[in-house]
Amino acid sequence: MTEITFHGGVNDIGGNKFLVESNGTKIFMDFGMSFSQEGQFFSQFLGARTSNSLNDLFELGILPKINGLYRRDYAKHMGFGGNEETEIDAVLLTHAHVDHCAYIPYLREDIPIYCSEESKLIMQNFDETGTDQYLTAKQRFQIYENNKGEISRAKGDKVAVPRTIKTFQSGKKFNIDSIEVQPLPVDHSIPGVHAFILHTANGSIGNTADLRFHGRRKNDTENFVQECAQSDLDVLLCEGTRVNAPSSITEYDVEERISDIVRDTKNLAICGYPVRDLDRLLSFYIAAKNTNRDLVIDMKQAYLLKLFDASDNLRGKYPSPTDKNIKIYIQRGSWGLIDKDIDVFSQKQLYEDYSSWQREFLDYPNAVDYRDIAKNQNQYIFFCSDFRLQDLIDVKPSEGSTYIRSLTEPFNTEMEIKEDQVKNWMVHFGIINRDQDWHQIHVSGHGDGEQIKYVVENTNAKSLIPIHTVNDEYHKKWHKNVKTVNQHGTHQL
Ligand SMILES: [Zn+2]
């Protein structure tokens, strides 16, 4: 018998957690966070309590209550077992967007995670430039006897348990126990996205992951559709984030429009885009080259480019962090010593202004700070995230500067408030007028209605389950055998 239980990702955009069970093999496809579920109960200042996180999330139906699934330190501390063997053979990750991967840090350390090398590096970037624990579970709630013979709490990462991360190669089949997995790259808005075809004893299952045809890797998505058609799929789990949307421009159009705006910009061109969308970074990088400017990125992006550049498989796909058209912006550190008298403080103090992962960039030949940007405004495209708008106070954009917003438009009130705030900053610096909009140039990572219709009609699956959507009526129009499943519901092959 083969069955799929949907612990998230149905009647919802994101939060994918699909448990496939076949002949005793158990695999999760993705283990993501649902923004809508979390948003029902939590906000910035109200979240699951660290000391009781599993139980808090079980209570609210956000995480499935499955023994042996969660990390031992949490399970033991929260009274949910922890000594048992796990029955889960693997987690197969489509990509490193949080709605597909954010709950991985809760998982048992010995459950192997299968993912692309790109996904692994993006998770490594999350861990090393922040406080996430994708690749290593730093054990919490540990006590030890100190040298006075007292029982003490172990601080920080005294015991760090590395997870087993198995990177697969695009197109190359592999087995997890009784299930054969075929990972196929698809076009989406982060590197390394893979759709899957699972071959089980009772039939085959396709999972589109998130996909589109209007990015830089259209042919990958087309190839996935062809592979599905040849695989005689029993069921296709098909995304439908934007099934109700009309067709849009392409990533190449984005690149061109950015170039046009920057060409007409007298002073500083400022931009905001999703930090991990390296195809979008590439669009701005190409626009910078087209207009004889340099693209100024932040240290988190520099770190990600460094990780990609260090990989034999990925080097050259994206600019290296020392590329001649890339500059790395050194923001003010914790004491803001970057422009203070170094004879008073010392070079050592300056380094201590930054986290250890940031320090090396201070010595890069292409490092710049606000003084360089302020002086030579017409030579740069300056990346400024929504979370670092204060940098504009240092950079002081002159008259004739522009802002290009290359992010998704707000789709809830929280995002509207955030966007309004960004607008206030731009008005403050005279970059836009109150009644005049900025340049919004963006394409989604998800296919529009026509594209998803094409996927539905050309994959030739015997049945179809809509995932990652709240509009399943479109799939029903396009396929005669659509099954709808509720959260925690099961579909048998
Ligand atoms: Zn995604």
Coordinates of C-alpha atoms and ligand atoms in Angstrom, one line a residue:
M1 CA 0.0 0.0 0.0
T2 CA 1.1 3.5 -0.7
E3 CA -0.5 6.6 0.8
I4 CA 0.2 10.3 1.2
T5 CA -0.8 12.3 4.3
F6 CA -1.0 16.0 3.9
H7 CA 0.2 17.6 7.1
G8 CA 0.2 21.0 5.4
G9 CA 0.3 22.6 2.0
V10 CA -3.4 21.9 1.0
N11 CA -6.0 24.7 1.0
D12 CA -3.1 26.9 1.9
I13 CA -0.2 28.6 0.1
G14 CA 2.8 27.0 1.6
G15 CA 3.5 24.9 4.7
N16 CA 4.1 21.8 2.6
K17 CA 4.6 18.7 4.6
F18 CA 3.6 15.6 2.7
L19 CA 4.2 12.2 4.3
V20 CA 4.6 9.4 1.8
E21 CA 4.3 5.9 3.2
S22 CA 5.0 2.9 1.0
N23 CA 5.9 -0.7 1.9
G24 CA 7.2 0.5 5.3
T25 CA 9.2 3.4 3.9
K26 CA 8.3 6.8 5.2
I27 CA 9.4 10.0 3.6
F28 CA 8.4 13.6 4.2
M29 CA 8.4 15.8 1.1
D30 CA 9.2 19.3 2.6
F31 CA 8.7 20.4 6.1
G32 CA 7.7 23.9 5.8
M33 CA 6.0 26.7 7.7
S34 CA 2.5 27.9 6.9
F35 CA 2.3 31.7 7.2
S36 CA -1.4 31.6 7.4
Q37 CA -1.5 29.0 10.2
E38 CA 1.2 30.8 12.2
G39 CA -0.5 34.1 11.5
Q40 CA -3.8 32.8 13.0
F41 CA -2.2 32.6 16.4
F42 CA 1.2 34.3 16.4
S43 CA 2.8 37.6 15.6
Q44 CA 6.2 39.3 15.9
F45 CA 5.8 39.5 19.7
L46 CA 3.8 36.3 20.3
G47 CA 5.3 33.0 19.3
A48 CA 5.7 29.4 20.5
R49 CA 7.6 29.3 23.8
T50 CA 11.1 27.8 23.3
S51 CA 10.7 25.7 26.5
N52 CA 7.5 24.2 25.2
S53 CA 7.6 24.8 21.5
L54 CA 6.6 21.3 20.4
N55 CA 3.6 21.2 22.6
D56 CA 2.6 24.8 21.8
L57 CA 2.7 23.9 18.1
F58 CA 0.9 20.5 18.5
E59 CA -1.9 22.3 20.5
L60 CA -2.5 24.7 17.7
G61 CA -2.3 22.0 15.0
I62 CA 0.7 23.7 13.4
L63 CA 3.0 20.6 13.7
P64 CA 1.9 17.0 13.3
K65 CA 2.1 15.0 16.5
I66 CA 4.3 12.1 15.3
N67 CA 6.6 10.2 17.7
G68 CA 10.2 10.0 16.7
L69 CA 9.9 12.9 14.3
Y70 CA 11.4 15.7 16.5
R71 CA 14.8 16.5 17.8
R72 CA 15.7 14.5 20.9
D73 CA 16.6 17.5 23.2
Y74 CA 13.2 19.1 22.6
A75 CA 11.2 15.8 22.7
K76 CA 12.8 14.8 26.0
H77 CA 12.5 18.2 27.6
M78 CA 8.9 18.6 26.5
G79 CA 7.7 15.1 27.6
F80 CA 7.2 13.8 24.0
G81 CA 9.5 10.8 24.1
G82 CA 12.9 11.3 22.5
N83 CA 14.5 7.9 23.2
E84 CA 12.6 6.0 20.6
E85 CA 14.0 5.1 17.1
T86 CA 12.6 7.2 14.4
E87 CA 10.3 5.7 11.7
I88 CA 10.9 8.4 9.2
D89 CA 13.5 7.4 6.6
A90 CA 14.1 10.8 5.1
V91 CA 13.0 14.3 4.3
L92 CA 13.1 15.3 0.6
L93 CA 13.4 19.0 0.3
T94 CA 12.2 20.7 -2.9
H95 CA 13.8 24.1 -2.1
A96 CA 15.0 26.4 0.7
H97 CA 12.0 28.8 0.9
V98 CA 10.7 29.0 4.4
D99 CA 7.2 27.8 3.5
H100 CA 8.9 24.5 2.5
C101 CA 11.8 24.2 4.9
A102 CA 11.4 26.4 8.0
Y103 CA 10.5 23.6 10.4
I104 CA 13.5 21.4 9.6
P105 CA 15.3 22.7 12.7
Y106 CA 12.6 20.9 14.8
L107 CA 13.4 17.5 13.2
R108 CA 15.3 14.6 14.7
E109 CA 18.9 15.0 14.0
D110 CA 19.3 11.5 12.5
I111 CA 16.6 11.9 9.9
P112 CA 18.6 12.4 6.6
I113 CA 17.7 15.5 4.6
Y114 CA 17.9 15.0 0.8
C115 CA 18.3 18.3 -1.1
S116 CA 20.2 20.0 -3.9
E117 CA 23.6 21.5 -3.2
E118 CA 22.1 25.0 -3.7
S119 CA 19.4 24.3 -1.0
K120 CA 22.1 23.1 1.4
L121 CA 24.2 26.2 0.9
I122 CA 21.2 28.5 1.4
M123 CA 20.4 26.7 4.7
Q124 CA 24.1 27.0 5.6
N125 CA 23.8 30.7 4.9
F126 CA 20.7 30.9 7.2
D127 CA 22.7 29.2 10.0
E128 CA 26.0 30.9 9.7
T129 CA 24.7 34.5 9.2
G130 CA 21.8 34.1 11.7
T131 CA 20.6 31.9 14.5
D132 CA 18.9 29.1 12.5
Q133 CA 19.8 25.5 13.0
Y134 CA 19.1 23.8 9.7
L135 CA 22.4 21.9 9.3
T136 CA 23.3 21.5 13.0
A137 CA 21.0 21.0 16.0
K138 CA 22.7 22.9 18.9
Q139 CA 21.4 21.0 21.9
R140 CA 19.2 22.9 24.3
F141 CA 18.2 22.2 27.9
Q142 CA 21.5 20.5 28.7
I143 CA 22.9 20.5 32.2
Y144 CA 26.4 19.5 33.4
E145 CA 28.5 19.5 36.6
N146 CA 30.8 22.5 36.8
N147 CA 34.2 22.6 38.5
K148 CA 32.6 23.6 41.8
G149 CA 30.5 20.4 41.6
E150 CA 27.3 22.3 41.0
I151 CA 24.8 21.4 38.3
S152 CA 24.9 24.1 35.7
R153 CA 23.0 25.0 32.6
A154 CA 25.1 24.4 29.4
K155 CA 25.1 27.7 27.5
G156 CA 24.9 28.0 23.7
D157 CA 26.2 25.3 21.5
K158 CA 28.1 23.1 23.9
V159 CA 26.8 20.1 22.1
A160 CA 26.1 20.6 18.4
V161 CA 24.7 17.6 16.5
P162 CA 25.2 17.8 12.8
R163 CA 22.3 16.6 10.6
T164 CA 22.8 14.2 7.8
I165 CA 22.5 16.2 4.6
K166 CA 22.6 14.2 1.4
T167 CA 22.8 16.3 -1.7
F168 CA 21.4 14.8 -4.9
Q169 CA 22.3 15.5 -8.5
S170 CA 19.7 17.0 -10.8
G171 CA 18.0 14.2 -12.9
K172 CA 19.9 11.4 -11.2
K173 CA 17.7 8.8 -9.6
F174 CA 18.4 7.4 -6.2
N175 CA 16.6 5.1 -3.7
I176 CA 15.4 5.7 -0.2
D177 CA 14.6 2.2 1.0
S178 CA 11.7 1.0 -1.3
I179 CA 11.1 4.3 -3.0
E180 CA 12.9 5.5 -6.1
V181 CA 13.3 9.3 -6.3
Q182 CA 13.8 11.3 -9.4
P183 CA 14.8 14.9 -8.6
L184 CA 14.2 17.2 -11.5
P185 CA 15.1 20.9 -11.5
V186 CA 12.4 23.5 -12.2
D187 CA 12.3 27.2 -12.7
H188 CA 11.4 29.2 -9.5
S189 CA 12.7 32.3 -7.6
I190 CA 15.5 30.8 -5.6
P191 CA 18.4 28.6 -6.7
G192 CA 18.3 24.8 -6.7
V193 CA 14.5 24.1 -6.8
H194 CA 13.6 20.5 -7.6
A195 CA 10.3 18.8 -8.4
F196 CA 10.1 15.1 -7.7
I197 CA 8.8 11.9 -9.3
L198 CA 8.6 9.1 -6.7
H199 CA 8.4 5.6 -8.0
T200 CA 6.8 3.3 -5.5
A201 CA 5.6 -0.3 -5.6
N202 CA 2.0 0.9 -6.0
G203 CA 2.5 3.6 -8.6
S204 CA 4.2 6.9 -9.2
I205 CA 3.7 10.3 -7.6
G206 CA 4.7 13.7 -9.0
N207 CA 5.3 16.8 -7.0
T208 CA 5.7 20.0 -8.9
A209 CA 7.3 22.0 -6.0
D210 CA 7.0 25.7 -6.9
L211 CA 7.4 26.4 -10.6
R212 CA 7.1 28.8 -13.5
F213 CA 8.1 29.3 -17.1
H214 CA 8.9 33.0 -17.1
G215 CA 12.3 32.9 -15.3
R216 CA 15.8 32.0 -16.5
R217 CA 15.2 28.3 -16.4
K218 CA 12.1 27.7 -18.5
N219 CA 13.6 24.7 -20.1
D220 CA 14.0 22.9 -16.8
T221 CA 10.2 23.2 -16.1
E222 CA 9.5 22.0 -19.6
N223 CA 11.7 19.0 -19.1
F224 CA 10.0 18.2 -15.9
V225 CA 6.6 18.2 -17.6
Q226 CA 7.9 15.9 -20.3
E227 CA 9.4 13.5 -17.7
C228 CA 6.0 13.4 -15.9
A229 CA 4.3 12.6 -19.2
Q230 CA 6.6 9.6 -19.7
S231 CA 6.3 8.4 -16.2
D232 CA 2.6 7.4 -16.3
L233 CA 1.9 9.3 -13.0
D234 CA -0.8 7.9 -10.8
V235 CA -1.1 11.2 -9.0
L236 CA 0.4 14.7 -9.5
L237 CA 0.6 17.1 -6.6
C238 CA 0.3 20.3 -8.5
E239 CA 0.9 23.8 -7.2
G240 CA -1.5 26.6 -7.9
T241 CA -0.3 29.7 -6.1
R242 CA -1.2 32.0 -9.0
V243 CA -3.8 30.0 -11.0
N244 CA -6.1 33.0 -11.0
A245 CA -3.4 35.4 -12.3
P246 CA -2.9 36.6 -15.8
S247 CA 0.4 36.2 -17.6
S248 CA 3.2 38.5 -16.6
I249 CA 6.5 39.8 -17.9
T250 CA 9.6 37.6 -17.8
E251 CA 12.8 37.8 -15.7
Y252 CA 14.5 39.1 -18.9
D253 CA 12.0 41.9 -19.1
V254 CA 12.7 42.7 -15.4
E255 CA 16.4 42.9 -16.3
E256 CA 15.8 45.3 -19.2
R257 CA 13.3 47.5 -17.4
I258 CA 15.8 47.9 -14.5
S259 CA 18.5 48.8 -17.0
D260 CA 16.2 51.5 -18.6
I261 CA 15.4 53.1 -15.3
V262 CA 19.0 53.1 -14.1
R263 CA 20.2 54.6 -17.4
D264 CA 17.8 57.5 -16.7
T265 CA 18.9 58.0 -13.1
K266 CA 21.2 60.9 -12.5
N267 CA 22.4 59.9 -9.1
L268 CA 22.0 56.9 -6.9
A269 CA 19.9 53.9 -8.0
I270 CA 18.6 52.2 -4.9
C271 CA 16.9 48.8 -5.1
G272 CA 15.2 46.2 -2.9
Y273 CA 14.8 42.5 -4.0
P274 CA 14.5 39.1 -2.2
V275 CA 18.0 38.4 -0.8
R276 CA 18.1 34.8 -1.7
D277 CA 16.7 35.2 -5.2
L278 CA 20.0 35.0 -7.0
D279 CA 18.4 35.2 -10.4
R280 CA 17.0 38.6 -9.4
L281 CA 20.4 39.6 -8.1
L282 CA 21.7 38.6 -11.6
S283 CA 19.1 40.9 -13.2
F284 CA 20.4 43.8 -11.1
Y285 CA 24.0 42.8 -11.8
I286 CA 23.4 42.7 -15.5
A287 CA 21.6 46.1 -15.3
A288 CA 24.6 47.5 -13.5
K289 CA 27.0 46.2 -16.2
N290 CA 24.7 47.6 -18.9
T291 CA 24.8 51.1 -17.3
N292 CA 28.5 51.1 -16.3
R293 CA 27.7 50.9 -12.6
D294 CA 28.6 48.4 -9.9
L295 CA 26.0 46.5 -7.9
V296 CA 26.5 47.1 -4.1
I297 CA 25.2 44.1 -2.2
D298 CA 25.0 43.5 1.6
M299 CA 27.2 41.1 3.6
K300 CA 24.6 38.4 3.7
Q301 CA 24.4 38.2 0.0
A302 CA 28.2 38.4 -0.3
Y303 CA 28.4 35.4 2.1
L304 CA 25.9 33.4 -0.1
L305 CA 27.8 34.3 -3.2
K306 CA 31.0 33.1 -1.4
L307 CA 29.4 29.8 -0.6
F308 CA 28.3 29.3 -4.2
D309 CA 31.7 30.4 -5.5
A310 CA 33.5 27.8 -3.3
S311 CA 31.5 25.0 -4.9
D312 CA 33.0 23.2 -7.9
N313 CA 29.5 22.5 -9.2
L314 CA 28.1 26.0 -8.8
R315 CA 31.1 28.3 -9.4
G316 CA 30.4 30.7 -12.3
K317 CA 26.6 30.4 -12.2
Y318 CA 26.3 33.7 -10.3
P319 CA 28.9 36.5 -9.8
S320 CA 31.7 35.8 -7.4
P321 CA 31.8 38.1 -4.3
T322 CA 34.9 39.7 -5.7
D323 CA 33.5 40.2 -9.2
K324 CA 34.6 43.5 -10.7
N325 CA 31.0 44.8 -10.9
I326 CA 30.2 43.8 -7.4
K327 CA 30.9 45.9 -4.3
I328 CA 30.2 44.8 -0.7
Y329 CA 28.6 47.3 1.6
I330 CA 30.1 47.4 5.1
Q331 CA 27.3 48.6 7.3
R332 CA 27.9 50.2 10.6
G333 CA 28.8 47.6 13.2
S334 CA 27.6 47.4 16.8
W335 CA 29.6 50.4 17.9
G336 CA 29.7 52.0 14.5
L337 CA 33.5 52.4 14.5
I338 CA 33.8 52.3 10.8
D339 CA 34.2 56.1 10.6
K340 CA 35.7 56.7 14.0
D341 CA 39.4 57.4 14.8
I342 CA 41.1 54.0 14.6
D343 CA 44.0 55.3 16.7
V344 CA 41.6 55.8 19.6
F345 CA 39.9 52.4 19.2
S346 CA 42.3 50.0 17.3
Q347 CA 41.9 47.8 14.4
K348 CA 41.0 44.9 16.7
Q349 CA 38.0 46.9 18.0
L350 CA 36.9 47.6 14.5
Y351 CA 36.8 43.8 13.7
E352 CA 34.9 43.2 17.0
D353 CA 32.2 45.5 15.7
Y354 CA 31.1 42.7 13.4
S355 CA 30.1 39.1 13.8
S356 CA 32.7 36.5 12.9
W357 CA 31.1 35.7 9.6
Q358 CA 31.2 39.4 8.6
R359 CA 34.8 40.2 9.5
E360 CA 36.5 38.9 6.4
F361 CA 34.6 41.2 4.1
L362 CA 36.2 44.2 5.8
D363 CA 39.4 43.2 4.1
Y364 CA 38.0 42.5 0.6
P365 CA 39.4 44.8 -2.0
N366 CA 35.8 45.6 -3.2
A367 CA 34.5 46.5 0.3
V368 CA 32.8 49.9 0.4
D369 CA 31.0 51.9 3.1
Y370 CA 28.6 54.8 3.1
R371 CA 31.3 57.4 2.3
D372 CA 32.1 55.7 -1.0
I373 CA 28.4 55.5 -2.0
A374 CA 27.7 59.1 -0.9
K375 CA 30.6 60.4 -2.9
N376 CA 30.0 58.5 -6.1
Q377 CA 26.3 58.1 -6.3
N378 CA 26.1 57.8 -10.1
Q379 CA 28.4 54.8 -10.1
Y380 CA 26.3 52.4 -8.1
I381 CA 23.1 50.4 -7.9
F382 CA 22.7 50.2 -4.1
F383 CA 20.8 47.3 -2.6
C384 CA 18.9 48.4 0.5
S385 CA 16.7 45.9 2.2
D386 CA 13.5 46.8 4.0
F387 CA 15.3 45.9 7.2
R388 CA 18.3 48.3 6.6
L389 CA 16.6 51.5 5.5
Q390 CA 18.6 53.4 8.2
D391 CA 21.6 53.0 5.9
L392 CA 20.0 55.7 3.8
I393 CA 20.7 58.2 6.6
D394 CA 24.4 57.6 6.1
V395 CA 24.3 57.3 2.3
K396 CA 22.3 60.5 1.8
P397 CA 20.8 60.0 -1.7
S398 CA 21.1 63.2 -3.7
E399 CA 18.4 64.7 -5.8
G400 CA 17.9 62.6 -8.9
S401 CA 18.2 59.3 -7.2
T402 CA 15.6 56.5 -7.8
Y403 CA 14.2 53.5 -6.0
I404 CA 13.4 50.3 -7.8
R405 CA 11.2 47.9 -5.7
S406 CA 11.6 44.4 -7.0
L407 CA 9.6 42.5 -4.5
T408 CA 6.1 41.0 -4.4
E409 CA 3.3 43.5 -3.9
P410 CA 1.7 43.4 -0.4
F411 CA -1.1 40.9 -0.1
N412 CA -2.1 41.5 3.6
T413 CA -2.4 44.4 6.0
E414 CA 0.9 43.7 7.7
M415 CA 2.7 43.9 4.4
E416 CA 0.8 47.1 3.5
I417 CA 1.9 48.7 6.7
K418 CA 5.5 47.6 6.0
E419 CA 5.4 49.0 2.5
D420 CA 3.9 52.2 3.6
Q421 CA 6.9 52.6 6.0
V422 CA 9.3 52.0 3.2
K423 CA 7.5 54.7 1.2
N424 CA 7.9 57.1 4.1
W425 CA 11.6 56.6 4.0
M426 CA 11.7 57.3 0.3
V427 CA 9.5 60.4 0.6
H428 CA 11.8 61.6 3.4
F429 CA 14.8 61.5 1.2
G430 CA 13.0 63.1 -1.7
I431 CA 13.3 59.9 -3.9
I432 CA 9.6 59.8 -4.5
N433 CA 6.7 62.2 -3.9
R434 CA 3.9 61.2 -1.6
D435 CA 1.4 60.9 -4.5
Q436 CA 3.8 59.3 -6.9
D437 CA 4.7 55.7 -6.8
W438 CA 8.1 54.1 -7.0
H439 CA 9.2 51.7 -9.8
Q440 CA 7.7 48.4 -9.0
I441 CA 9.4 45.8 -11.2
H442 CA 8.9 42.2 -10.2
V443 CA 7.8 38.8 -11.5
S444 CA 6.6 36.1 -9.3
G445 CA 8.3 32.7 -8.7
H446 CA 5.0 31.0 -9.6
G447 CA 3.4 30.3 -12.9
D448 CA 0.2 32.1 -13.9
G449 CA -3.1 30.4 -14.9
E450 CA -2.0 29.6 -18.4
Q451 CA 1.3 28.0 -17.3
I452 CA -0.3 25.8 -14.6
K453 CA -3.0 24.8 -17.1
Y454 CA -0.1 23.7 -19.4
V455 CA 1.4 21.7 -16.6
V456 CA -1.9 20.0 -15.7
E457 CA -2.7 19.1 -19.3
N458 CA 0.7 17.9 -20.4
T459 CA 1.9 15.8 -17.4
N460 CA -0.9 13.3 -18.2
A461 CA -1.3 12.2 -14.6
K462 CA -4.2 9.9 -13.9
S463 CA -5.3 12.0 -10.9
L464 CA -4.3 15.3 -9.5
I465 CA -4.2 16.9 -6.0
P466 CA -4.0 20.7 -5.9
I467 CA -1.3 21.9 -3.4
H468 CA 0.1 25.3 -2.4
T469 CA -3.1 27.0 -3.5
V470 CA -6.4 28.3 -2.1
N471 CA -8.1 28.2 -5.6
D472 CA -8.5 24.5 -6.5
E473 CA -11.5 25.2 -8.9
Y474 CA -9.0 25.9 -11.7
H475 CA -7.3 22.5 -11.4
K476 CA -10.8 21.0 -11.5
K477 CA -11.5 22.9 -14.8
W478 CA -8.4 21.6 -16.3
H479 CA -8.3 18.0 -15.1
K480 CA -11.2 15.5 -15.0
N481 CA -9.9 13.6 -11.9
V482 CA -9.0 16.1 -9.2
K483 CA -9.0 14.9 -5.6
T484 CA -9.1 17.4 -2.9
V485 CA -7.6 16.6 0.5
N486 CA -8.0 18.4 3.8
Q487 CA -5.2 19.2 6.2
H488 CA -3.9 15.9 7.8
G489 CA -6.1 14.0 5.2
T490 CA -4.8 10.9 3.4
H491 CA -4.8 9.9 -0.2
Q492 CA -4.3 6.2 -1.1
L493 CA -2.8 5.2 -4.4
Ligands
ZN1 ZN 9.0 28.7 -3.1

